[in-house]
Short mmCIF file of C-alpha atoms and ligand atoms in Angstrom, two decimals:
data_model
loop_
_atom_site.label_atom_id
_atom_site.label_comp_id
_atom_site.label_asym_id
_atom_site.label_seq_id
_atom_site.Cartn_x
_atom_site.Cartn_y
_atom_site.Cartn_z
CA MET A 6 -4.87 2.32 10.62
CA LYS A 7 -6.04 5.75 8.62
CA LEU A 8 -9.04 5.56 7.28
CA ASN A 9 -8.78 9.27 5.64
CA ARG A 10 -5.92 8.19 3.11
CA ILE A 11 -6.77 8.08 -0.03
CA SER A 12 -6.48 4.57 -2.46
CA VAL A 13 -3.64 4.11 -4.64
CA ARG A 14 -6.19 4.18 -7.53
CA TRP A 15 -7.06 7.64 -6.96
CA GLN A 16 -3.75 8.74 -6.51
CA ILE A 17 -2.88 7.69 -9.56
CA PHE A 18 -5.86 9.00 -11.43
CA LEU A 19 -5.39 12.30 -9.57
CA GLY A 20 -1.36 12.55 -10.42
CA PHE A 21 -2.02 11.68 -14.28
CA VAL A 22 -4.99 14.23 -14.25
CA GLY A 23 -2.39 16.42 -11.82
CA PHE A 24 0.00 16.28 -14.42
CA ALA A 25 -1.78 16.51 -17.92
CA GLY A 26 -3.52 19.53 -16.36
CA VAL A 27 -0.07 21.16 -15.39
CA LEU A 28 0.91 20.30 -19.15
CA LEU A 29 -2.35 22.17 -20.37
CA VAL A 30 -1.85 25.28 -18.42
CA PHE A 31 1.76 25.41 -19.24
CA LEU A 32 0.80 24.59 -23.38
CA TRP A 33 -1.17 27.61 -23.13
CA LEU A 34 0.94 30.16 -21.81
CA PHE A 35 3.22 29.32 -24.17
CA GLN A 36 1.78 28.98 -27.03
CA ILE A 37 -0.38 31.49 -26.39
CA VAL A 38 0.00 34.19 -23.29
CA PHE A 39 4.12 34.15 -23.85
CA LEU A 40 4.23 33.68 -27.27
CA ASP A 41 3.75 37.30 -28.63
CA SER A 42 7.44 38.16 -25.83
CA PHE A 43 8.69 35.21 -26.95
CA TYR A 44 8.42 35.90 -30.69
CA GLN A 45 9.08 39.88 -29.71
CA THR A 46 12.04 39.15 -28.04
CA ILE A 47 13.50 36.22 -30.60
CA LYS A 48 12.73 39.40 -33.69
CA THR A 49 14.99 41.67 -31.46
CA GLU A 50 17.18 39.42 -31.15
CA ASN A 51 17.52 38.21 -34.78
CA ILE A 52 17.20 41.88 -35.81
CA LYS A 53 20.02 43.21 -33.45
CA SER A 54 22.36 39.70 -35.10
CA CYS A 55 21.29 40.93 -38.61
CA ALA A 56 22.80 44.53 -37.46
CA ALA A 57 25.53 42.95 -36.04
CA ALA A 58 26.55 41.33 -38.81
CA ILE A 59 26.67 43.95 -41.33
CA GLU A 60 27.84 46.04 -39.31
CA GLN A 61 31.57 44.59 -38.43
CA ASN A 62 31.57 44.15 -42.43
CA ILE A 63 30.39 48.11 -43.30
CA ASP A 64 33.79 48.90 -44.79
CA SER A 65 34.40 45.55 -46.91
CA ARG A 66 33.63 44.70 -50.43
CA GLY A 67 31.48 41.85 -50.59
CA LEU A 68 29.26 44.37 -48.44
CA SER A 69 26.02 44.21 -50.96
CA SER A 70 25.62 40.27 -51.16
CA LEU A 71 26.09 40.15 -47.28
CA VAL A 72 22.97 42.93 -47.28
CA ASP A 73 21.23 40.90 -49.52
CA ASP A 74 21.95 37.56 -48.18
CA VAL A 75 20.84 39.02 -44.45
CA SER A 76 17.99 40.19 -46.51
CA THR A 77 16.22 37.43 -47.99
CA GLN A 78 17.51 34.76 -44.83
CA ASN A 79 15.90 36.63 -42.26
CA ASP A 80 13.68 39.00 -44.33
CA VAL A 81 13.89 42.55 -42.79
CA SER A 82 14.34 45.06 -45.20
CA ILE A 83 17.57 46.97 -44.70
CA ARG A 84 18.49 50.53 -45.75
CA ILE A 85 22.39 51.65 -45.78
CA LEU A 86 22.56 55.66 -45.93
CA ASP A 87 25.19 58.02 -45.97
CA LEU A 88 24.72 61.90 -45.36
CA ASN A 89 25.51 63.27 -48.90
CA ILE A 90 27.94 67.18 -48.71
CA ASN A 91 24.13 68.37 -49.28
CA ASN A 92 23.43 67.66 -46.09
CA LEU A 93 20.99 64.39 -48.07
CA PHE A 94 20.69 61.26 -47.39
CA GLN A 95 21.98 58.39 -50.61
CA ASP A 96 21.25 55.73 -50.03
CA LEU A 97 24.06 53.48 -50.54
CA TYR A 98 22.61 49.84 -50.27
CA SER A 99 18.75 49.74 -50.44
CA VAL A 100 16.96 46.11 -50.22
CA GLN A 101 13.16 45.84 -49.65
CA ALA A 102 12.07 42.31 -48.22
CA SER A 103 8.20 43.41 -47.28
CA PRO A 104 5.89 45.65 -49.32
CA ASP A 105 5.61 47.51 -45.96
CA SER A 106 9.05 48.06 -44.92
CA ALA A 107 8.65 51.26 -43.30
CA ILE A 108 11.82 52.22 -43.69
CA HIS A 109 11.75 52.49 -47.29
CA ARG A 110 8.28 54.90 -46.97
CA MET A 111 10.23 57.49 -44.98
CA ASP A 112 10.98 60.65 -46.83
CA PHE A 113 13.84 63.12 -45.97
CA GLN A 114 12.13 64.72 -42.39
CA ASP A 115 11.02 61.09 -40.97
CA LEU A 116 15.28 59.82 -41.60
CA TYR A 117 16.62 63.02 -40.44
CA GLN A 118 14.58 62.41 -37.36
CA TYR A 119 16.20 58.94 -36.91
CA TYR A 120 18.94 59.79 -37.02
CA ALA A 121 18.90 62.69 -34.52
CA ARG A 122 17.24 59.75 -32.02
CA ALA A 123 19.75 57.49 -32.59
CA GLU A 124 22.41 60.32 -32.49
CA THR A 125 20.73 61.51 -28.83
CA GLN A 126 21.19 57.94 -27.91
CA GLY A 127 23.92 56.22 -28.59
CA GLY A 128 24.45 55.48 -32.30
CA LYS A 129 22.10 52.86 -31.58
CA LEU A 130 17.64 52.46 -31.69
CA LEU A 131 15.68 50.42 -31.24
CA GLU A 132 11.57 50.84 -31.62
CA THR A 133 8.26 48.33 -32.17
CA THR A 134 6.77 50.29 -34.84
CA THR A 135 2.49 50.31 -35.81
CA ASN A 136 2.80 51.15 -39.57
CA GLN A 137 0.30 53.82 -41.17
CA TRP A 138 1.87 54.29 -44.28
CA ASN A 139 -1.17 53.58 -46.12
CA THR A 140 -0.39 55.12 -49.59
CA GLU A 141 1.39 54.92 -51.99
CA TYR A 142 5.37 54.60 -52.44
CA PHE A 143 8.53 55.00 -54.32
CA ILE A 144 11.10 52.24 -54.86
CA ARG A 145 13.95 52.64 -54.74
CA GLY A 146 16.76 51.10 -55.45
CA GLN A 147 19.97 50.69 -54.10
CA ASN A 148 21.64 53.92 -54.50
CA GLY A 149 18.36 55.61 -53.64
CA SER A 150 17.22 56.04 -57.54
CA ILE A 151 13.91 55.69 -57.76
CA TYR A 152 12.22 52.79 -60.12
CA GLY A 153 8.83 52.07 -59.26
CA ILE A 154 5.40 52.37 -57.36
CA ALA A 155 4.21 50.85 -54.97
CA PRO A 156 0.12 50.50 -54.55
CA PRO A 157 -0.87 51.08 -50.44
CA THR A 158 -0.95 48.12 -48.44
CA ASP A 159 -3.93 46.97 -46.61
CA ARG A 160 -2.05 45.23 -43.75
CA THR A 161 -1.65 49.34 -42.45
CA SER A 162 -1.26 48.23 -38.48
CA ASN A 163 1.25 45.91 -39.01
CA GLU A 164 3.27 45.53 -35.90
CA SER A 165 7.22 45.32 -36.73
CA LEU A 166 10.16 46.20 -35.89
CA LEU A 167 12.70 48.46 -36.48
CA TYR A 168 16.04 48.99 -35.70
CA VAL A 169 18.76 52.42 -36.20
CA SER A 170 22.22 52.34 -36.21
CA LEU A 171 24.64 54.79 -36.70
CA VAL A 172 28.19 52.56 -37.44
CA PRO A 173 31.55 54.34 -38.36
CA ARG A 174 33.26 54.26 -41.30
CA GLU A 175 36.83 53.96 -41.95
CA ASP A 176 36.91 56.71 -43.42
CA GLY A 177 36.02 58.68 -40.57
CA SER A 178 32.56 59.68 -41.49
CA HIS A 179 29.24 58.06 -40.55
CA VAL A 180 26.71 56.18 -42.16
CA MET A 181 22.90 55.55 -40.74
CA LEU A 182 21.81 51.48 -40.81
CA MET A 183 18.09 51.04 -40.80
CA LEU A 184 17.15 47.65 -40.52
CA HIS A 185 12.91 46.45 -40.75
CA SER A 186 11.25 43.26 -39.52
CA PRO A 187 7.37 42.75 -39.47
CA ILE A 188 6.45 41.02 -36.16
CA SER A 189 2.64 41.45 -37.31
CA PRO A 190 2.14 37.97 -38.24
CA VAL A 191 2.02 36.64 -34.90
CA ASN A 192 -1.43 37.43 -34.63
CA SER A 193 -2.47 35.04 -36.80
CA THR A 194 -1.00 32.34 -35.54
CA VAL A 195 -2.12 32.60 -32.43
CA GLU A 196 -5.69 32.34 -33.73
CA THR A 197 -4.07 28.54 -35.70
CA LEU A 198 -2.88 27.84 -32.23
CA ARG A 199 -5.40 28.28 -29.99
CA VAL A 200 -7.86 26.37 -32.60
CA GLN A 201 -4.65 23.78 -32.61
CA LEU A 202 -4.59 23.93 -28.59
CA LEU A 203 -8.52 23.15 -28.21
CA ILE A 204 -8.34 20.57 -30.20
CA ILE A 205 -5.07 18.82 -28.47
CA THR A 206 -6.57 19.95 -25.35
CA GLY A 207 -9.69 18.04 -25.57
CA ILE A 208 -7.90 14.88 -27.02
CA LEU A 209 -5.79 14.75 -23.77
CA VAL A 210 -8.38 15.15 -21.38
CA VAL A 211 -10.03 12.44 -22.87
CA LEU A 212 -6.69 10.79 -23.62
CA THR A 213 -5.38 11.05 -19.44
CA LEU A 214 -8.81 10.04 -18.48
CA VAL A 215 -9.55 7.01 -20.26
CA LEU A 216 -5.08 6.18 -19.84
CA SER A 217 -5.26 7.01 -16.12
CA ILE A 218 -8.94 4.92 -15.40
CA VAL A 219 -7.01 2.04 -17.39
CA LEU A 220 -3.74 2.57 -15.31
CA SER A 221 -4.96 3.17 -12.03
CA ARG A 222 -6.94 -0.01 -12.14
CA THR A 223 -4.16 -2.35 -13.67
CA ILE A 224 -1.51 -0.91 -11.17
CA SER A 225 -3.88 -1.22 -8.37
CA LYS A 226 -6.13 -4.26 -9.41
CA PRO A 227 -2.89 -6.55 -7.63
CA ILE A 228 -2.65 -4.91 -4.98
CA VAL A 229 -5.63 -5.13 -3.77
CA LYS A 230 -5.59 -8.85 -4.23
CA VAL A 231 -2.19 -9.56 -2.48
CA THR A 232 -3.80 -7.21 0.42
CA GLU A 233 -6.83 -9.89 0.31
CA SER A 234 -4.04 -12.49 0.45
CA ALA A 235 -2.22 -11.23 3.48
CA LYS A 236 -5.15 -10.22 5.31
CA GLY A 237 -6.15 -14.18 5.14
CA LEU A 238 -2.59 -14.62 6.51
CA ALA A 239 -2.97 -12.57 9.17
CA ARG A 240 -6.15 -14.50 10.19
CA GLY A 241 -3.82 -17.61 9.83
CA GLN A 242 -4.85 -18.92 6.58
CA TYR A 243 -1.32 -20.04 5.37
CA ASP A 244 -2.34 -22.19 2.64
CA ILE A 245 -3.66 -18.44 0.59
CA PRO A 246 -1.69 -18.36 -2.85
CA PHE A 247 -0.38 -15.98 -3.61
CA GLU A 248 -0.98 -15.65 -7.41
CA GLU A 249 2.35 -14.85 -9.22
CA GLU A 250 0.62 -12.27 -11.72
CA GLY A 251 1.13 -8.67 -11.63
CA TYR A 252 4.36 -6.65 -12.79
CA LYS A 253 7.88 -7.47 -11.20
CA GLU A 254 7.17 -5.01 -7.31
CA ILE A 255 3.99 -6.62 -6.82
CA GLN A 256 5.61 -10.39 -7.72
CA GLN A 257 8.15 -9.32 -5.43
CA LEU A 258 5.91 -8.73 -2.92
CA ASN A 259 3.90 -12.06 -3.75
CA ASP A 260 7.46 -13.96 -3.23
CA THR A 261 8.05 -12.33 -0.04
CA LEU A 262 4.39 -13.09 1.35
CA SER A 263 4.52 -16.79 -0.43
CA TYR A 264 7.94 -17.34 1.55
CA ALA A 265 6.97 -15.67 4.83
CA ALA A 266 3.34 -17.29 5.16
CA GLY A 267 5.30 -21.28 4.01
CA GLU A 268 7.26 -20.40 7.09
CA LEU A 269 4.81 -18.82 8.96
CA SER A 270 3.51 -22.49 8.63
CA LYS A 271 6.46 -24.31 9.03
CA VAL A 272 6.31 -22.28 12.51
CA GLU A 273 2.90 -22.78 13.25
CA ASN A 274 3.52 -26.64 12.29
CA LEU A 275 6.62 -26.09 15.02
CA ARG A 276 4.76 -25.15 17.60
CA ARG A 277 2.25 -27.87 16.98
CA GLU A 278 4.00 -30.27 17.05
CA LEU A 279 6.04 -28.53 20.17
CA ILE A 280 3.21 -28.68 22.22
CA ALA A 281 2.18 -32.23 21.24
CA ASN A 282 5.86 -33.23 22.25
CA ILE A 283 6.56 -31.80 25.09
CA SER A 284 3.25 -32.96 26.78
CA HIS A 285 4.27 -36.04 25.32
CA ASP A 286 7.12 -36.05 26.59
CA LEU A 287 6.33 -35.05 30.32
CA ARG A 288 3.58 -37.01 30.48
CA THR A 289 5.64 -40.40 30.02
CA PRO A 290 8.08 -39.28 32.97
CA LEU A 291 5.72 -38.00 35.32
CA THR A 292 3.34 -41.27 34.72
CA MET A 293 5.93 -43.32 35.19
CA ILE A 294 7.06 -41.79 38.51
CA THR A 295 3.46 -41.16 39.52
CA GLY A 296 2.91 -44.89 38.47
CA TYR A 297 6.14 -46.61 40.47
CA GLY A 298 5.97 -44.14 43.67
CA GLU A 299 1.43 -45.59 43.49
CA ILE A 300 3.53 -49.27 43.29
CA MET A 301 5.72 -48.48 45.83
CA ARG A 302 3.30 -47.31 48.24
CA ASP A 303 0.64 -49.56 48.23
CA ILE A 304 2.38 -53.33 47.30
CA PRO A 305 4.84 -54.35 50.29
CA GLY A 306 7.89 -55.65 49.23
CA GLU A 307 7.57 -53.52 46.03
CA ASN A 308 10.09 -50.51 47.28
CA THR A 309 12.76 -52.31 46.05
CA PRO A 310 16.25 -50.54 44.53
CA GLU A 311 14.96 -51.28 40.75
CA ASN A 312 11.40 -49.23 40.74
CA VAL A 313 13.29 -46.29 42.72
CA GLN A 314 15.81 -46.67 39.93
CA VAL A 315 13.34 -46.42 37.79
CA ILE A 316 11.89 -43.19 39.20
CA ILE A 317 14.78 -41.71 39.28
CA ASP A 318 16.06 -42.36 35.75
CA GLU A 319 12.48 -40.80 34.90
CA ALA A 320 12.98 -37.96 36.53
CA THR A 321 16.90 -37.40 35.27
CA ARG A 322 15.44 -37.20 31.82
CA LEU A 323 12.61 -34.55 32.71
CA SER A 324 15.50 -32.65 33.84
CA ASN A 325 17.13 -32.98 31.27
CA LEU A 326 14.09 -32.34 28.49
CA VAL A 327 14.37 -29.01 30.65
CA THR A 328 17.65 -27.79 30.79
CA ASP A 329 17.76 -28.16 26.66
CA LEU A 330 15.27 -26.31 26.17
CA LEU A 331 16.43 -23.87 28.96
CA ASP A 332 19.78 -24.17 26.89
CA LEU A 333 18.03 -23.89 23.15
CA SER A 334 15.96 -20.34 24.54
CA LYS A 335 18.82 -19.10 25.78
CA LEU A 336 21.14 -19.79 22.77
CA GLN A 337 18.93 -19.40 20.05
CA SER A 338 17.70 -15.84 22.32
CA GLY A 339 21.24 -14.50 21.64
CA THR A 340 21.77 -14.18 25.50
CA GLN A 341 24.55 -16.38 25.64
CA SER A 342 27.96 -15.48 25.44
CA LEU A 343 30.05 -17.73 23.99
CA THR A 344 34.00 -17.86 26.75
CA LEU A 345 36.79 -18.33 24.51
CA THR A 346 39.02 -20.60 26.00
CA GLU A 347 42.37 -22.16 24.86
CA PHE A 348 41.84 -26.45 25.32
CA ASN A 349 42.90 -29.73 24.00
CA LEU A 350 40.14 -30.41 22.16
CA THR A 351 41.26 -34.34 21.86
CA GLN A 352 41.08 -34.80 25.79
CA SER A 353 38.48 -33.29 25.89
CA VAL A 354 36.71 -36.36 24.17
CA ARG A 355 38.84 -38.78 25.61
CA SER A 356 37.00 -37.31 29.08
CA ILE A 357 33.92 -36.91 27.35
CA LEU A 358 34.52 -41.14 26.03
CA LYS A 359 35.05 -42.42 29.82
CA ARG A 360 31.29 -40.73 30.66
CA TYR A 361 29.83 -43.48 28.09
CA ALA A 362 32.14 -46.88 30.19
CA VAL A 363 29.21 -47.76 31.90
CA LEU A 364 26.89 -48.36 28.64
CA THR A 365 29.74 -49.77 26.92
CA SER A 366 29.92 -52.07 29.63
CA GLN A 367 26.85 -53.50 30.69
CA ASP A 368 25.04 -52.98 27.30
CA GLY A 369 27.85 -54.23 24.94
CA TYR A 370 28.31 -50.91 22.91
CA LYS A 371 31.40 -49.77 21.71
CA VAL A 372 32.16 -46.49 21.62
CA ASP A 373 35.75 -45.97 18.88
CA PHE A 374 38.19 -42.78 18.64
CA VAL A 375 40.26 -42.44 16.11
CA CYS A 376 43.17 -39.87 16.51
CA GLN A 377 46.55 -39.13 15.64
CA GLY A 378 47.97 -36.52 17.90
CA ASP A 379 46.41 -33.62 20.45
CA VAL A 380 45.13 -30.63 18.73
CA TYR A 381 44.34 -27.34 20.25
CA VAL A 382 41.36 -25.14 20.23
CA GLN A 383 39.93 -22.07 21.43
CA ALA A 384 36.63 -22.21 21.48
CA ASP A 385 33.99 -22.48 24.62
CA GLU A 386 34.94 -26.05 26.44
CA ILE A 387 31.57 -26.15 27.65
CA LYS A 388 29.39 -25.65 24.91
CA ILE A 389 31.79 -27.56 22.66
CA SER A 390 31.98 -30.90 24.74
CA GLN A 391 27.84 -30.27 25.25
CA VAL A 392 27.79 -30.88 20.83
CA ILE A 393 29.92 -33.64 21.18
CA TYR A 394 27.53 -34.90 23.57
CA ASN A 395 24.77 -34.17 21.83
CA LEU A 396 26.30 -36.10 18.42
CA ILE A 397 27.67 -39.57 20.29
CA ASN A 398 24.22 -39.92 22.61
CA ASN A 399 21.64 -39.78 18.81
CA ALA A 400 24.65 -41.80 16.90
CA ILE A 401 24.64 -44.30 20.55
CA ASN A 402 20.29 -43.67 20.68
CA TYR A 403 20.25 -44.15 16.33
CA VAL A 404 23.01 -46.73 16.32
CA GLY A 405 23.15 -50.21 13.92
CA ASP A 406 23.10 -54.18 15.09
CA ASP A 407 26.86 -53.87 15.82
CA LYS A 408 26.32 -51.56 18.66
CA THR A 409 29.48 -49.52 16.96
CA VAL A 410 29.75 -45.62 16.98
CA ILE A 411 32.95 -44.39 15.99
CA VAL A 412 34.44 -40.52 17.02
CA THR A 413 36.66 -39.58 14.80
CA GLN A 414 39.77 -37.18 14.74
CA LYS A 415 41.13 -35.67 11.12
CA THR A 416 43.47 -32.65 11.39
CA SER A 417 45.00 -31.12 8.31
CA PRO A 418 46.74 -28.05 8.51
CA GLY A 419 44.94 -25.44 10.98
CA LYS A 420 41.68 -27.23 10.74
CA VAL A 421 40.97 -30.36 12.98
CA ARG A 422 37.02 -32.21 12.23
CA LEU A 423 35.74 -34.24 14.55
CA GLU A 424 33.34 -36.60 12.87
CA VAL A 425 30.92 -38.88 14.75
CA THR A 426 30.01 -42.03 12.99
CA ASP A 427 27.11 -45.20 13.26
CA HIS A 428 26.00 -47.38 11.82
CA GLY A 429 22.30 -47.19 12.03
CA LYS A 430 19.08 -46.45 10.01
CA GLY A 431 20.30 -43.25 8.14
CA ILE A 432 18.43 -40.21 7.60
CA ALA A 433 16.33 -39.88 4.22
CA PRO A 434 17.54 -37.21 2.39
CA GLU A 435 14.64 -35.74 2.32
CA ASP A 436 14.65 -35.06 5.88
CA VAL A 437 18.13 -33.93 6.27
CA PRO A 438 17.82 -30.91 6.05
CA TYR A 439 15.08 -30.35 8.43
CA ILE A 440 16.45 -32.69 11.44
CA TRP A 441 18.47 -29.27 12.92
CA ASP A 442 15.43 -27.68 13.41
CA ARG A 443 13.46 -27.57 16.54
CA TYR A 444 11.41 -30.32 17.60
CA TYR A 445 11.90 -32.02 13.96
CA LYS A 446 11.77 -35.81 14.80
CA VAL A 447 12.24 -38.50 11.65
CA ASP A 448 10.20 -40.93 13.33
CA LYS A 449 7.01 -38.87 14.56
CA THR A 450 5.50 -42.87 17.16
CA HIS A 451 7.74 -41.46 19.90
CA LYS A 452 8.68 -45.28 20.05
CA ARG A 453 9.61 -45.07 23.95
CA ALA A 454 13.50 -46.56 22.35
CA VAL A 455 13.94 -44.08 20.62
CA ILE A 456 15.03 -41.55 23.73
CA GLY A 457 15.21 -37.54 22.65
CA THR A 458 14.10 -34.59 22.83
CA GLY A 459 13.96 -33.28 19.08
CA LEU A 460 16.38 -30.33 20.40
CA GLY A 461 19.96 -31.82 20.22
CA LEU A 462 20.43 -31.13 16.85
CA SER A 463 19.14 -27.76 16.98
CA ILE A 464 21.02 -26.59 20.01
CA VAL A 465 24.12 -28.43 18.30
CA LYS A 466 23.66 -26.28 15.27
CA SER A 467 23.04 -23.01 17.51
CA VAL A 468 26.66 -23.55 19.58
CA LEU A 469 28.45 -23.95 15.78
CA GLU A 470 27.29 -20.91 14.27
CA MET A 471 27.59 -18.93 17.46
CA HIS A 472 31.71 -20.38 16.80
CA GLY A 473 31.86 -19.93 12.90
CA ALA A 474 32.43 -23.17 13.10
CA ASP A 475 31.25 -25.43 9.73
CA TYR A 476 29.25 -28.99 10.26
CA GLY A 477 27.14 -31.05 8.38
CA VAL A 478 25.64 -34.86 7.96
CA GLU A 479 26.84 -37.76 5.71
CA SER A 480 24.09 -39.91 5.87
CA GLU A 481 22.79 -42.91 3.22
CA GLU A 482 19.65 -44.92 4.60
CA GLY A 483 20.54 -48.22 5.94
CA VAL A 484 24.67 -47.40 5.71
CA GLY A 485 24.76 -45.17 8.57
CA SER A 486 25.20 -41.48 9.92
CA THR A 487 28.31 -39.75 9.81
CA PHE A 488 27.57 -36.28 11.77
CA TRP A 489 30.52 -33.62 11.40
CA PHE A 490 32.50 -30.02 12.57
CA ALA A 491 35.43 -28.89 11.98
CA LEU A 492 37.16 -26.19 14.31
CA ASN A 493 40.11 -24.29 13.80
CA THR A 494 43.32 -25.62 15.27
CA LEU A 495 45.84 -23.41 17.04
CA PRO A 496 49.62 -24.31 16.13
CA GLY A 497 50.71 -26.12 20.05
CA PRO A 498 49.20 -25.81 23.28
CA PRO A 499 48.56 -22.91 24.80
CA LYS A 500 50.98 -21.33 27.61
CA GLY A 501 51.18 -22.38 30.77
CA HIS A 502 49.87 -26.50 29.33
P1 LIG B 615 16.09 -35.89 18.90
O1 LIG B 615 16.21 -35.74 20.45
O2 LIG B 615 15.29 -36.59 18.76
O3 LIG B 615 17.65 -37.34 18.37
P2 LIG B 615 17.74 -34.01 17.59
O4 LIG B 615 17.41 -33.07 17.52
O5 LIG B 615 18.90 -34.75 18.41
O6 LIG B 615 16.81 -34.71 18.69
O7 LIG B 615 17.98 -35.19 16.62
C1 LIG B 615 16.54 -34.64 15.03
C2 LIG B 615 16.06 -36.02 14.67
O8 LIG B 615 17.89 -35.97 13.49
C3 LIG B 615 16.15 -36.95 15.68
O9 LIG B 615 14.45 -37.09 15.78
C4 LIG B 615 16.56 -37.85 14.08
O10 LIG B 615 15.06 -38.37 13.59
C5 LIG B 615 18.08 -37.46 13.42
N1 LIG B 615 19.05 -38.07 14.06
C6 LIG B 615 19.67 -37.49 14.46
N2 LIG B 615 21.17 -38.39 14.55
C7 LIG B 615 21.21 -39.11 13.93
C8 LIG B 615 21.02 -40.02 13.58
N3 LIG B 615 22.77 -40.17 13.67
N4 LIG B 615 21.01 -41.31 12.84
C9 LIG B 615 19.41 -41.67 12.85
N5 LIG B 615 18.76 -40.41 12.83
C10 LIG B 615 19.49 -39.22 13.01
#
């Protein structure tokens, strides 16, 4: 067990806090640190696309309204200038979106300078400028006519984008397209954002702390509870309740652990019963053997064949018990495999029944066999015989007053069903699911009359399941029981029969 592992509660808490931290770092980075460059990039793209729209329509008739639209929609000031015959700039269109538009404050020299620079740069020029014009200037209308004087602005050092493009016209001449867009408000925006972010950060930190504490508690509490219960389970307390609360996974875990606890307690009970049964089953014949042996040694005339027979019977019983135990443990450990052969099942039943002849003639038992025709199956003959033996033995052990056991072979296309019926006391419905378990005995009082190791049906179940066969029991208390199993039949006798 690693002691340095941190608890789930801390993990959730730290995870949450970490997540909020990363979130905040990103928020600050994007909102404050990179905002400027983001904004500039967006503005640059914007001014370029405005220019492209105008360039494409430079010769169209609707240029005037296009320029107006572009200007108002994008908050850009636009000038389109032509060089006239006197080499003087003349406004073809001019729209001023803001009073501090740099392109509207340029004199001829400035304009010419930009024209020349744009020319050297392949016709396009983009630059970020800082407004330095703090003097009043002429407001020009379209065609360059002056129609007013603007007062000097106080935003003397604001950043702005200036885009110049030399656009060829259809007649071969060039016009100079100038666009100007202020980018300065970003500083004040950053200030607002910073204040907002500080508030958001505060709220987020508090929220994160509260939420992560609450969440980590709600998530870890049921886990801690389950762990405590599971510890109890490990100590052998199988009756510890696994509570039906918490979220889905915990409920599933609780269900699984409850199931495991149930199974473990069953195994535990079985183990106890096993020890009780085995010691009882071993002790009784051993006591008899010792008792009879001592009588025969000590009392003259007691050395009779009947007494010797008792000793032999008891020894046989012991050996049966041990054989059953071994069989079952081999079957259940999965080390035994089936030896499949094709054989006559009906014939097998007949020869098994022959061995009960002594029983029937001496004690008045009656074992009937009802069948129509022989059937052939592919199965492990020895193990299937063991199944039939066990079922008939049980039927005889629990036989009714009529002392009759009926073995019935029923056939349907491709199937054979073998039934062993008695008219004994039957099995209570609540016991039926358990009779196939190891050492399960309905009658736990170990009446000597009822002989059994408690292993018979377990062996039957293991063998039939290995064969993939269906099996079951129909039983009614006071009426009797019918144990059955079904196997696939072969179309006819195997070759060589
Ligand atoms: P056992 O050796 O005790 O018979 P089994 O595994 O063969 O052990 O059977 C388990 C239990 O099922 C029996 O103890 C008995 O209570 C019940 N049982 C089995 N066969 C019959 C039957 N034919 N009639 C009534 N009860 C039966």
